[in-house]
PDB file of C-alpha atoms and ligand atoms in Angstrom:
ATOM      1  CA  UNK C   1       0.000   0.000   0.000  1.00 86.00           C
ATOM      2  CA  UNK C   2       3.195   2.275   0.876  1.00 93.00           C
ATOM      3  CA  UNK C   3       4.539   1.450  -1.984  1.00 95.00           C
ATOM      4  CA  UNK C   4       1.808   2.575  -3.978  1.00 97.00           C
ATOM      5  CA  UNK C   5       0.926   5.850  -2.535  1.00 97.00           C
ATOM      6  CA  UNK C   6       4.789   6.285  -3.295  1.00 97.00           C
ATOM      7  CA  UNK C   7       4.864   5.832  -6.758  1.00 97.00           C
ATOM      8  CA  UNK C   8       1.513   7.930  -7.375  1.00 97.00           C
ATOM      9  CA  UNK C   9       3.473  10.994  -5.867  1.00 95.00           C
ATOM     10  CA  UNK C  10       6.530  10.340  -7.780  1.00 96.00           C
ATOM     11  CA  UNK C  11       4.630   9.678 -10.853  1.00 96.00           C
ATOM     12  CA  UNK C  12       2.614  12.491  -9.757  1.00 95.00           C
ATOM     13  CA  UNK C  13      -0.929  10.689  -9.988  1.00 97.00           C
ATOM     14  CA  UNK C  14      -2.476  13.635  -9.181  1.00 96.00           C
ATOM     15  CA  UNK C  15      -6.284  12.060  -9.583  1.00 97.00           C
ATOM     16  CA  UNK C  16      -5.533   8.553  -8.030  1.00 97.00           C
ATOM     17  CA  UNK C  17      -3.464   9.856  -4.749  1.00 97.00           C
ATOM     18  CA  UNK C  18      -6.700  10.519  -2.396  1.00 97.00           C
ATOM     19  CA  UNK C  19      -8.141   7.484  -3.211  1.00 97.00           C
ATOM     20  CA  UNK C  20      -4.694   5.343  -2.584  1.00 97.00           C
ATOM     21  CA  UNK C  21      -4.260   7.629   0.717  1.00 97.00           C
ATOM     22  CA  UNK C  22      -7.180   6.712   1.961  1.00 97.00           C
ATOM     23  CA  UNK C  23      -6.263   2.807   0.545  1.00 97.00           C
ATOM     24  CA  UNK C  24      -3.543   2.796   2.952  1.00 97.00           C
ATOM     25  CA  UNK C  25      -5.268   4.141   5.846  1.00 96.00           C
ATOM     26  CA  UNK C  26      -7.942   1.100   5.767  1.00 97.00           C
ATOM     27  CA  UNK C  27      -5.551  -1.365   5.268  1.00 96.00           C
ATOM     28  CA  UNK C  28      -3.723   0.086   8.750  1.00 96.00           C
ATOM     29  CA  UNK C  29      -1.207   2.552   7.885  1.00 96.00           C
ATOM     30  CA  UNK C  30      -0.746   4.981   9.703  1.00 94.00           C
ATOM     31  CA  UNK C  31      -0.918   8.974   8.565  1.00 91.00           C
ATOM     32  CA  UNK C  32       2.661   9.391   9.872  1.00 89.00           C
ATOM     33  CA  UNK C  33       4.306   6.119   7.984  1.00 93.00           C
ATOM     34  CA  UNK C  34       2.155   7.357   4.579  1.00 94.00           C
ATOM     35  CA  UNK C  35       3.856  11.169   5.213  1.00 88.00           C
ATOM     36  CA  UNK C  36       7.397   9.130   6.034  1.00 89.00           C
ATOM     37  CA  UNK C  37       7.139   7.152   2.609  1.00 93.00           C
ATOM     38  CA  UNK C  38       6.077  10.704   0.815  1.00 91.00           C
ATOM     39  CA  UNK C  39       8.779  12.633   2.294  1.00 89.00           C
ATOM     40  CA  UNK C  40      11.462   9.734   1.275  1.00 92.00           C
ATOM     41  CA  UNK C  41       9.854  10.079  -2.430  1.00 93.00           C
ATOM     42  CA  UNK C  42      10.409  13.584  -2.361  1.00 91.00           C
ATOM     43  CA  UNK C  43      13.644  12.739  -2.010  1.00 89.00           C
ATOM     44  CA  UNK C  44      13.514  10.757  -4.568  1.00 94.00           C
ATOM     45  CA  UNK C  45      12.088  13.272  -7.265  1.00 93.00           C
ATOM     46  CA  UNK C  46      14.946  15.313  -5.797  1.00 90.00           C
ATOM     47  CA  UNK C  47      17.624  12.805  -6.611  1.00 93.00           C
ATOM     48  CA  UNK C  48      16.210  11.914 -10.432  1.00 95.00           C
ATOM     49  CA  UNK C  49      15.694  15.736 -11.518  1.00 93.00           C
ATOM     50  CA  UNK C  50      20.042  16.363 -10.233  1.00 91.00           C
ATOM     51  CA  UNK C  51      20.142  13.503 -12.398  1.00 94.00           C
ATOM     52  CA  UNK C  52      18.457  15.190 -15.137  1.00 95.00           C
ATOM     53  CA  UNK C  53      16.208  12.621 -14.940  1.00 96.00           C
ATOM     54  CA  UNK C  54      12.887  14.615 -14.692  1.00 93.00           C
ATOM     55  CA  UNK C  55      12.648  18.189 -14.734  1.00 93.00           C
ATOM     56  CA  UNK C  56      10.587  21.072 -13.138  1.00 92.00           C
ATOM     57  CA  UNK C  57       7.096  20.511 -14.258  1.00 94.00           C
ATOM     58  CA  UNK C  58       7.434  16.421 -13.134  1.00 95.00           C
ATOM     59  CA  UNK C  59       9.081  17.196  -9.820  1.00 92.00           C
ATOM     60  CA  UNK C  60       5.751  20.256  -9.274  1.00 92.00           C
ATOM     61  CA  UNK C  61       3.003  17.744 -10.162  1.00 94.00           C
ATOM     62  CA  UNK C  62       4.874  15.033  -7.662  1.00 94.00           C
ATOM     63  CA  UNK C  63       5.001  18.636  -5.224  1.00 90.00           C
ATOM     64  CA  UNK C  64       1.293  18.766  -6.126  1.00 93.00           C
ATOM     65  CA  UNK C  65       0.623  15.360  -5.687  1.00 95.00           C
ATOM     66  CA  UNK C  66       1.813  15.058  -1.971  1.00 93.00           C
ATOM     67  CA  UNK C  67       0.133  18.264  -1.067  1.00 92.00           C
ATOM     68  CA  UNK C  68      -3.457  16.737  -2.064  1.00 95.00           C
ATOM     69  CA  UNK C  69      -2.313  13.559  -0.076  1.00 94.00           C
ATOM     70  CA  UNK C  70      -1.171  15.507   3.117  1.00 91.00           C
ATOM     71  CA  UNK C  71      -4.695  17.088   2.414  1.00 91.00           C
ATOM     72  CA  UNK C  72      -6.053  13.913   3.617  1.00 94.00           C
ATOM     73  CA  UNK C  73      -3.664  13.091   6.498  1.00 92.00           C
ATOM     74  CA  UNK C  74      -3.978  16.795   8.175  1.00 87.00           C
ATOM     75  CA  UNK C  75      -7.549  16.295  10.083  1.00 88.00           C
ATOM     76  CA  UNK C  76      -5.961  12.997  10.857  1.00 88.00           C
ATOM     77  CA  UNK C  77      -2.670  14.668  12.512  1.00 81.00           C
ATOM     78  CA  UNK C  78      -4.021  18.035  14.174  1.00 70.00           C
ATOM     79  CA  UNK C  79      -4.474  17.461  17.626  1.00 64.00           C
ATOM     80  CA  UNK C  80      -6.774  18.664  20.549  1.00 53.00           C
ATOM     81  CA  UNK C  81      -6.055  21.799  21.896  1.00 61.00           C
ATOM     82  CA  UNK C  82      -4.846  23.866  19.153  1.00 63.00           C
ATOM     83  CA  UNK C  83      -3.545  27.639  20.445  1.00 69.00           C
ATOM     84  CA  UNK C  84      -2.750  26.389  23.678  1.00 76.00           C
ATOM     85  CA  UNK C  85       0.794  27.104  23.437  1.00 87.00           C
ATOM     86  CA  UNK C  86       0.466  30.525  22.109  1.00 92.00           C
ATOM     87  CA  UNK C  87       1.146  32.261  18.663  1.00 96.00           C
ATOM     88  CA  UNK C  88       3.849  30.737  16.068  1.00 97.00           C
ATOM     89  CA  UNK C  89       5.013  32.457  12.374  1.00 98.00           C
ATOM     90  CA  UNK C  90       6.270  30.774  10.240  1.00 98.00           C
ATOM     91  CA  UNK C  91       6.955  31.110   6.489  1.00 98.00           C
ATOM     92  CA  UNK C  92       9.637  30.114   3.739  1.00 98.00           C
ATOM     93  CA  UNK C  93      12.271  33.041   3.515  1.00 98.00           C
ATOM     94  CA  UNK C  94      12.680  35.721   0.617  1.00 98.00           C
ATOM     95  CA  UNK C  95      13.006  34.243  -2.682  1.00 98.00           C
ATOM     96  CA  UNK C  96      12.360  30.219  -1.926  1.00 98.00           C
ATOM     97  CA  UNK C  97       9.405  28.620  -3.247  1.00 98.00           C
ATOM     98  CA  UNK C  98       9.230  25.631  -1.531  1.00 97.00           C
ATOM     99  CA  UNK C  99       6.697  25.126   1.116  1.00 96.00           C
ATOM    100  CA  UNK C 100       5.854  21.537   1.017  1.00 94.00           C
ATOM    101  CA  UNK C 101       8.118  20.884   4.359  1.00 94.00           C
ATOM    102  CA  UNK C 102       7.044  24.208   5.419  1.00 96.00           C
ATOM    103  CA  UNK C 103       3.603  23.271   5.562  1.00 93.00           C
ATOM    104  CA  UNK C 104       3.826  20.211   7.379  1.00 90.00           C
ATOM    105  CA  UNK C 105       6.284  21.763  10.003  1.00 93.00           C
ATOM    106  CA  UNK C 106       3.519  24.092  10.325  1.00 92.00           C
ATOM    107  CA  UNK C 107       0.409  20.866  10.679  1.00 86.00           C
ATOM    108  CA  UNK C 108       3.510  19.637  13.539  1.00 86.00           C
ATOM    109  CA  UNK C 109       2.966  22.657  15.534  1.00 89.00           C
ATOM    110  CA  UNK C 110      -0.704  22.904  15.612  1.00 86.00           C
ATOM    111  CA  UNK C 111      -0.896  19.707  16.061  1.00 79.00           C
ATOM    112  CA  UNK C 112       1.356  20.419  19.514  1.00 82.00           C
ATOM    113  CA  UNK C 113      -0.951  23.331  20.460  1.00 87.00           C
ATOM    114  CA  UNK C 114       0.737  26.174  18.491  1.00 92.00           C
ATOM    115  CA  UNK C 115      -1.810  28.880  16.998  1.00 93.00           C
ATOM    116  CA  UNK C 116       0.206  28.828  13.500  1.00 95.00           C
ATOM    117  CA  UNK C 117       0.400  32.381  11.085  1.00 98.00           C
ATOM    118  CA  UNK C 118       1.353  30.739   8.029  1.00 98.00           C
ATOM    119  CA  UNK C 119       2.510  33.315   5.507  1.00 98.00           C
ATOM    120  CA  UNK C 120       3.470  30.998   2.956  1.00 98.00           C
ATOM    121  CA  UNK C 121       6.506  31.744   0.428  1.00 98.00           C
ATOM    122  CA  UNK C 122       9.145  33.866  -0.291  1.00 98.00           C
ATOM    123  CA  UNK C 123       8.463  36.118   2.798  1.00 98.00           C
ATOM    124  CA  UNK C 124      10.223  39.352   3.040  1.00 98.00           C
ATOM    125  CA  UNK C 125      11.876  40.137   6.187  1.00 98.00           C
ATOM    126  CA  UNK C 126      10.387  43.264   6.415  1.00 98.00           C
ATOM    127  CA  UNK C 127       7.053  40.691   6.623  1.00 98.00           C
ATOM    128  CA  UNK C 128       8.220  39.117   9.373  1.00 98.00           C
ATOM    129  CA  UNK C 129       8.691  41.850  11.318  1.00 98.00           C
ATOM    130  CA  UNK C 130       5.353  43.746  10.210  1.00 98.00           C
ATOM    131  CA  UNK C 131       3.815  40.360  11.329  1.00 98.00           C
ATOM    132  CA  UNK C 132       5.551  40.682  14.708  1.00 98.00           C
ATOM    133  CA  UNK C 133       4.421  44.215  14.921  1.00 97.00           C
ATOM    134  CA  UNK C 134       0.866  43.017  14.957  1.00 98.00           C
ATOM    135  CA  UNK C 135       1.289  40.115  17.185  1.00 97.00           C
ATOM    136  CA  UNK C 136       3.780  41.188  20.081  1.00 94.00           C
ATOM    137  CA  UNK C 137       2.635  38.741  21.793  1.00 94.00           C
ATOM    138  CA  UNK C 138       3.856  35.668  19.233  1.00 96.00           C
ATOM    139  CA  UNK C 139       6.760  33.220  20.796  1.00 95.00           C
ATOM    140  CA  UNK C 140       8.273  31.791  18.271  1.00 97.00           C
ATOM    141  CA  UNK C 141       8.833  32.972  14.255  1.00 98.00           C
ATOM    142  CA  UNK C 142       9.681  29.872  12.295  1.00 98.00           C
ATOM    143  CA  UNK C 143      12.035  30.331   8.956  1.00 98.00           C
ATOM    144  CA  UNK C 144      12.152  27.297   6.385  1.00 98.00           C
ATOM    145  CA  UNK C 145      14.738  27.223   3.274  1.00 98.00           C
ATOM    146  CA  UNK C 146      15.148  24.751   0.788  1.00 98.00           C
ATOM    147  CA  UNK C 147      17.588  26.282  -1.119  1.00 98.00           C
ATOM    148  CA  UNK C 148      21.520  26.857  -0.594  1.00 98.00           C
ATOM    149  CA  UNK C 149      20.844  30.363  -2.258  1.00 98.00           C
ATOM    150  CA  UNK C 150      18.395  31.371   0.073  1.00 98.00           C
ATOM    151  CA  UNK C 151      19.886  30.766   3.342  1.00 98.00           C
ATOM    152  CA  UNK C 152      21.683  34.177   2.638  1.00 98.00           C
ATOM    153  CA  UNK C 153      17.852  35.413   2.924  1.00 98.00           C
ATOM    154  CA  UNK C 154      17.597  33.234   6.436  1.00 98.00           C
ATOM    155  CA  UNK C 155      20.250  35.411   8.223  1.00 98.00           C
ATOM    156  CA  UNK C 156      18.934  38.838   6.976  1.00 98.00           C
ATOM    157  CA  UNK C 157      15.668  37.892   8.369  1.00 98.00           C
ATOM    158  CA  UNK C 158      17.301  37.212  11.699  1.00 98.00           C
ATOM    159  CA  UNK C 159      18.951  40.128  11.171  1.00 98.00           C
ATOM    160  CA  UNK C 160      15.827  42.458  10.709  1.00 98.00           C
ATOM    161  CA  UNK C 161      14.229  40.907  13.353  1.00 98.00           C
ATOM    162  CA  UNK C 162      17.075  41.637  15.947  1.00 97.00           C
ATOM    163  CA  UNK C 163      17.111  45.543  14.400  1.00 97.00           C
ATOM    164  CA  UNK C 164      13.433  45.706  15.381  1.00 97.00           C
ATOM    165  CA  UNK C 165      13.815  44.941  18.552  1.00 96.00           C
ATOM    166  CA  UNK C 166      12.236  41.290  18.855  1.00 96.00           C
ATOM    167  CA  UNK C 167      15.077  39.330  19.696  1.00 92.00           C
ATOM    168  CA  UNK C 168      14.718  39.421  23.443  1.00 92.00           C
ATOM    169  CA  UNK C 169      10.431  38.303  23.676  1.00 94.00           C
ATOM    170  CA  UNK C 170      10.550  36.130  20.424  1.00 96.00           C
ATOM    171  CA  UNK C 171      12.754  32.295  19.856  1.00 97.00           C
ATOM    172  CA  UNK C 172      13.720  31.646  16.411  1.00 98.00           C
ATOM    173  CA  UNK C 173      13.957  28.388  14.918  1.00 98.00           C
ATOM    174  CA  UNK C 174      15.237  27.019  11.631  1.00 98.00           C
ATOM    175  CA  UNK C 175      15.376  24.355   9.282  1.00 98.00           C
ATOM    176  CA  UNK C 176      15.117  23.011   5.491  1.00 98.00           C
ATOM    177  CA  UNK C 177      17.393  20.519   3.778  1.00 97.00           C
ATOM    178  CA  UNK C 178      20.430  22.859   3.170  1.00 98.00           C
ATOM    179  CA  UNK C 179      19.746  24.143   6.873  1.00 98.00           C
ATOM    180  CA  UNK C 180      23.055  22.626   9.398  1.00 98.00           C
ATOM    181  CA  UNK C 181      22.504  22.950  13.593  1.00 98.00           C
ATOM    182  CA  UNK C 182      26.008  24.953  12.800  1.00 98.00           C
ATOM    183  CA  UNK C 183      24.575  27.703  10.454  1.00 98.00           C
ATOM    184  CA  UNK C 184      21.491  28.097  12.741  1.00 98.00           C
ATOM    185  CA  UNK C 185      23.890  28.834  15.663  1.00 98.00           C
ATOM    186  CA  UNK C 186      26.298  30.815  13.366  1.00 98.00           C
ATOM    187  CA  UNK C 187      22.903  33.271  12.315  1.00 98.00           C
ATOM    188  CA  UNK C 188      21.978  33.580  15.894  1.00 97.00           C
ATOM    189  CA  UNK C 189      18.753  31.437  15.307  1.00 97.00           C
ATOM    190  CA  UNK C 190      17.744  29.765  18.790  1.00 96.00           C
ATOM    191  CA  UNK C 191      16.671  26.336  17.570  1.00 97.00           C
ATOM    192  CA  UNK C 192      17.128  24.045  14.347  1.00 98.00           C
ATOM    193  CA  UNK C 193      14.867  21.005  13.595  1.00 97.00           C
ATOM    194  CA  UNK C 194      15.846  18.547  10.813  1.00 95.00           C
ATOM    195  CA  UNK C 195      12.017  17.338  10.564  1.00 92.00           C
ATOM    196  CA  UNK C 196       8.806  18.564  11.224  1.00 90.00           C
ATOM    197  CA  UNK C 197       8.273  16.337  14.478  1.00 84.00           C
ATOM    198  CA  UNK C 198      11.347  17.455  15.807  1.00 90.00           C
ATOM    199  CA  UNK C 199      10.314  20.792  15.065  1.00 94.00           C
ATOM    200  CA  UNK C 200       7.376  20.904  16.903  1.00 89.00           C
ATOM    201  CA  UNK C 201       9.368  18.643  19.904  1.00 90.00           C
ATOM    202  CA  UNK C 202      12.137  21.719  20.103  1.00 95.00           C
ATOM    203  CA  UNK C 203       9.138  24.326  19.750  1.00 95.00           C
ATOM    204  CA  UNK C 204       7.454  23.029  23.185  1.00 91.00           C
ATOM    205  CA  UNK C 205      10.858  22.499  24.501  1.00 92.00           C
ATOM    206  CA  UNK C 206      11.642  26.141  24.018  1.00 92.00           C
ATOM    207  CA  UNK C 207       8.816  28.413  25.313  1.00 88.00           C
ATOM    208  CA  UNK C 208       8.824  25.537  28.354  1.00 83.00           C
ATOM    209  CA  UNK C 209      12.324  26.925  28.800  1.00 78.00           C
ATOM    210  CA  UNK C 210      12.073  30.328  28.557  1.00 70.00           C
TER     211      UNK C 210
HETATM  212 CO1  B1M Z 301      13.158  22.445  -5.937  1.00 95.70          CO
HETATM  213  N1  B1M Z 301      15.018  22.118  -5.427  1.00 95.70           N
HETATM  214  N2  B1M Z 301      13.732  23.915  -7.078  1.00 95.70           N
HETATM  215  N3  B1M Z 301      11.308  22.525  -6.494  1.00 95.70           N
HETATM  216  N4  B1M Z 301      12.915  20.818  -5.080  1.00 95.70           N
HETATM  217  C1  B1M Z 301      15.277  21.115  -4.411  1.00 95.70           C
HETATM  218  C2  B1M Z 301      15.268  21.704  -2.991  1.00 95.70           C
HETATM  219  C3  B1M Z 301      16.679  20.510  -4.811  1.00 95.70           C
HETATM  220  C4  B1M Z 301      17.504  19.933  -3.647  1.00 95.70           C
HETATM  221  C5  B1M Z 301      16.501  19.470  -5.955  1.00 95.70           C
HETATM  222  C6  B1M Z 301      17.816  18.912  -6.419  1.00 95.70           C
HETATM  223  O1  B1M Z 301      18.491  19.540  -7.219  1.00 95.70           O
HETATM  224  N5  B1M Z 301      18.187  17.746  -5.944  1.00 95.70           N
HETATM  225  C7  B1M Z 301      17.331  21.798  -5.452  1.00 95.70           C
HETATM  226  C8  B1M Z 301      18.103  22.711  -4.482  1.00 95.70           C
HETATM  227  C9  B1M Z 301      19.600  22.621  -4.689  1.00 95.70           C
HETATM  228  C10 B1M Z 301      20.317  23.542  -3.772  1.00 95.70           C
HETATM  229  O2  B1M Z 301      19.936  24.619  -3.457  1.00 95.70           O
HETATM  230  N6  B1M Z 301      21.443  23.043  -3.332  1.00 95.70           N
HETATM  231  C11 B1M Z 301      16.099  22.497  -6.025  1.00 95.70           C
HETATM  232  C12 B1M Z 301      16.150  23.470  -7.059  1.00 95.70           C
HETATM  233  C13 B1M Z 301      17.522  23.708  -7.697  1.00 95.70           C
HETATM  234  C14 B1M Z 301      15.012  24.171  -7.493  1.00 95.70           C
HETATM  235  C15 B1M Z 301      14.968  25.297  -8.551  1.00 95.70           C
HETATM  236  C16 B1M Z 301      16.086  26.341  -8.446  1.00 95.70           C
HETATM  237  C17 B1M Z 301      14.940  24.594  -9.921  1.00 95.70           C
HETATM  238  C18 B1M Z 301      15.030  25.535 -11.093  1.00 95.70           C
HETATM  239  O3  B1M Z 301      14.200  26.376 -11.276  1.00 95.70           O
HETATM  240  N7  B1M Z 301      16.063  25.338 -11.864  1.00 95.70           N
HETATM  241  C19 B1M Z 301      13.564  25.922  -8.280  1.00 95.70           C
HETATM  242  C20 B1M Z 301      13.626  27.070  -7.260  1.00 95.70           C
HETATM  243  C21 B1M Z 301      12.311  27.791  -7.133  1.00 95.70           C
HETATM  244  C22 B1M Z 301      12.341  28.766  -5.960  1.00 95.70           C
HETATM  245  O4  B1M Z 301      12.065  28.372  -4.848  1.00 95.70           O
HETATM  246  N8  B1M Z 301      12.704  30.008  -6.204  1.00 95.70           N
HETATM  247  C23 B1M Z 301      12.847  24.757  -7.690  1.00 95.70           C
HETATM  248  C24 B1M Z 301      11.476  24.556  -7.802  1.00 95.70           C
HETATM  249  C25 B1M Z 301      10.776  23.484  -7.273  1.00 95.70           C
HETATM  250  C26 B1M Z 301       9.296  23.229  -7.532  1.00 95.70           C
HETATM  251  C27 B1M Z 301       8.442  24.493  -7.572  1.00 95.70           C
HETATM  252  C28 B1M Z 301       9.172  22.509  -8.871  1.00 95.70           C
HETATM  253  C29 B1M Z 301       8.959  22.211  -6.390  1.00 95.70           C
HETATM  254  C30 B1M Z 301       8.424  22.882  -5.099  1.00 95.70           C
HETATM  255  C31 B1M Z 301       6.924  22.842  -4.971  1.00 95.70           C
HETATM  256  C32 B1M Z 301       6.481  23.255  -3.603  1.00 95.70           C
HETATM  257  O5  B1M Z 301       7.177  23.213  -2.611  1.00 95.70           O
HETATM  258  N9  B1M Z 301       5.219  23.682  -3.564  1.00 95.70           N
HETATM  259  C33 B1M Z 301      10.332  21.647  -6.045  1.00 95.70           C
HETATM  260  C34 B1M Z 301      10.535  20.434  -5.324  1.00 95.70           C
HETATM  261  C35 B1M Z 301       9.309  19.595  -5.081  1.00 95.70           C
HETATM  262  C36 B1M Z 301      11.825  20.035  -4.861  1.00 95.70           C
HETATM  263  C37 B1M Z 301      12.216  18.725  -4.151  1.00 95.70           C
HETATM  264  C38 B1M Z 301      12.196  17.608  -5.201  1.00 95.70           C
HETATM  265  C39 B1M Z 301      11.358  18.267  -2.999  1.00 95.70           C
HETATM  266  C40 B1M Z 301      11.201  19.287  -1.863  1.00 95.70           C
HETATM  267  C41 B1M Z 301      10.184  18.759  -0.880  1.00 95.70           C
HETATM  268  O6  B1M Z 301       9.037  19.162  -0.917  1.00 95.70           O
HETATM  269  N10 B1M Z 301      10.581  17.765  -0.049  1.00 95.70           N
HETATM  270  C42 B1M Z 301      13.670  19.081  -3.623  1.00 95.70           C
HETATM  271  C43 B1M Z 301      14.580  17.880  -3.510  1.00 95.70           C
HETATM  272  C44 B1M Z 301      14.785  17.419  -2.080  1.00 95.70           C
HETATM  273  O7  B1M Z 301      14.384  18.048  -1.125  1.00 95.70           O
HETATM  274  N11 B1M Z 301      15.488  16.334  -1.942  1.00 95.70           N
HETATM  275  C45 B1M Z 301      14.034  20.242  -4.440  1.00 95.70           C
HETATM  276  C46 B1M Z 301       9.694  17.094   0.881  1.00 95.70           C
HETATM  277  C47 B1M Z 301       9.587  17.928   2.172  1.00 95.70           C
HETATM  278  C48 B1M Z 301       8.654  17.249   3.146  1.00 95.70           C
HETATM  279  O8  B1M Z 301      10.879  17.988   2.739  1.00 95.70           O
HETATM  280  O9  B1M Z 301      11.067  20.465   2.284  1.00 95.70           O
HETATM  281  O10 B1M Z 301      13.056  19.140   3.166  1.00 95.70           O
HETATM  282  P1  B1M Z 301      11.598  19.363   3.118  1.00 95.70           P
HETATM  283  O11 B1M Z 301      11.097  19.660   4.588  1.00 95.70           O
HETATM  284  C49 B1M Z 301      11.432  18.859   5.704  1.00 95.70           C
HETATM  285  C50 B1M Z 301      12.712  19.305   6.431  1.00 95.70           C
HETATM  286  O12 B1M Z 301      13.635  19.998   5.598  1.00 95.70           O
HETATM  287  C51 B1M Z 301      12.229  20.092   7.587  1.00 95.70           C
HETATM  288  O13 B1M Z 301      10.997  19.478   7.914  1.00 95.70           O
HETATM  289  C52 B1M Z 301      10.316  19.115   6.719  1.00 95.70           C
HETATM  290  C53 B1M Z 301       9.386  17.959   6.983  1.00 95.70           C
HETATM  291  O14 B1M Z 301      10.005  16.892   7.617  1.00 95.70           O
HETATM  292  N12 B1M Z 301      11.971  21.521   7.497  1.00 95.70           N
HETATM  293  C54 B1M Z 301      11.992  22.298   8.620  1.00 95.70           C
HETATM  294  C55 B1M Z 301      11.625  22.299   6.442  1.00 95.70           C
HETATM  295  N13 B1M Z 301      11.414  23.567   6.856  1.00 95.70           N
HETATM  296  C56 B1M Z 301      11.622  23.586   8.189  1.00 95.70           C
HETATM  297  C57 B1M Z 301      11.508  24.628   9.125  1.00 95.70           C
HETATM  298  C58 B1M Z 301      11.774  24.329  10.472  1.00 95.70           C
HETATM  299  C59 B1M Z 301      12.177  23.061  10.863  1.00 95.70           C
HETATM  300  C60 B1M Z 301      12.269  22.024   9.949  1.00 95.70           C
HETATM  301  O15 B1M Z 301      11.687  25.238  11.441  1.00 95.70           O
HETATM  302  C61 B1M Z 301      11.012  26.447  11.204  1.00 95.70           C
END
């Protein structure tokens, strides 16, 4: 059944995925071993377009694919209690596109009682801290970069968020594939999280801490 949902995403089965999703859930899976197997085809997609294998519009429709599958998983995921841990922002930084991970760090943390302001893609730093400017009360801003490119964008965002004055009543975490627990220390970021259950693991740990 795995194996299935698998090769609708990398073959980017965009019609057949719910159905297969939902396949997979009757026959047992659970939603977090079908979002594993997704994540590791992502990967895969990944590894074939380097290759020159397959090429932007077959690794979007696999993007596209997953997204209608997670689609199914999220009421499955969220948990009880969502806000209880206070405000969270979180967005892909200036000039990255990606948001699949992005998304499902941001599921993680509702899931663990975060009230999540998504604001998607290629997010400005100046958005970040307009965003902070109308929720002073937020605890943690959450940056995601998929890109080597953008991680320049990463630090200028922590950056412009120090210069307005947040540093001291906000915790900034980090993450994305080219993202290293080195470089988030090096930027001044607070936290790094490799996945999106980490993520929302380190986010509790955190605002317990502070
Ligand atoms: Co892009 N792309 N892409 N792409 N793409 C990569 C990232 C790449 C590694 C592929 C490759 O060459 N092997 C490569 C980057 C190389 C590099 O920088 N070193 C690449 C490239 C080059 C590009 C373009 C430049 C291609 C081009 O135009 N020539 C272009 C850039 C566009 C832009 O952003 N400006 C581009 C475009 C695209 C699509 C639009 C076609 C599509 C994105 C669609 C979308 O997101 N809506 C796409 C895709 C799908 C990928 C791959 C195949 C898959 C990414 C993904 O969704 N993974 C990717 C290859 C790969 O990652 N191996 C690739 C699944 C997702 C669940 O994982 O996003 O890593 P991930 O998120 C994880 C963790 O990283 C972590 O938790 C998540 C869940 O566990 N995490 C955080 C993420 N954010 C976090 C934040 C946190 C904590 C953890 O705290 C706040």
């Amino acid at each position: 059944m795995l194996k299935d949902v698998m090769t609708a995403v990398e073959n980017g089965k965009f019609k057949e995925i719910e159905s297969l999703v939902k396949s997979a859930l009757d026959a047992g899976e659970t939603p977090e071993s079908i979002l594993d197997s997704m994540i590791e085809t992502m990967g895969i997609v990944g590894d074939r377009f380097q290759r020159n294998e397959v090429f932007i519009p077959e690794m979007l429709i696999a993007a596209k694919t997953m997204q209608k599958a997670v689609g199914v998983l999220s009421p499955l995921l969220v948990g009880a209690g969502v806000g209880a841990k206070g405000k969270l922002i979180i967005g892909t930084v200036c000039g990255d596109h990606h948001d699949i991970g992005k998304n499902l760090v941001a599921l993680m943390m509702e899931s663990a009682g975060f009230e999540v302001i998504d604001l998607g893609v290629d997010v400005s730093p100046e958005k970040y801290v307009e965003t902070l400017k109308a929720n002073p009360d937020c605890k943690i801003v959450g940056l995601s970069a998929l890109l080597t490119t953008t991680m320049e964008a990463m630090e200028a965002t922590v950056k412009a968020i120090t210069e307005a004055g947040f540093r001291n009543s906000v915790k900034i975490m980090v993450g994305g594939a080219p993202i290293t627990p080195e470089f988030a220390e090096k930027i001044g970021a607070d936290a790094y999280a490799s996945d999106a259950g980490s993520a929302a693991r380190k986010a509790t740990e955190i605002i317990s801490a502070a």
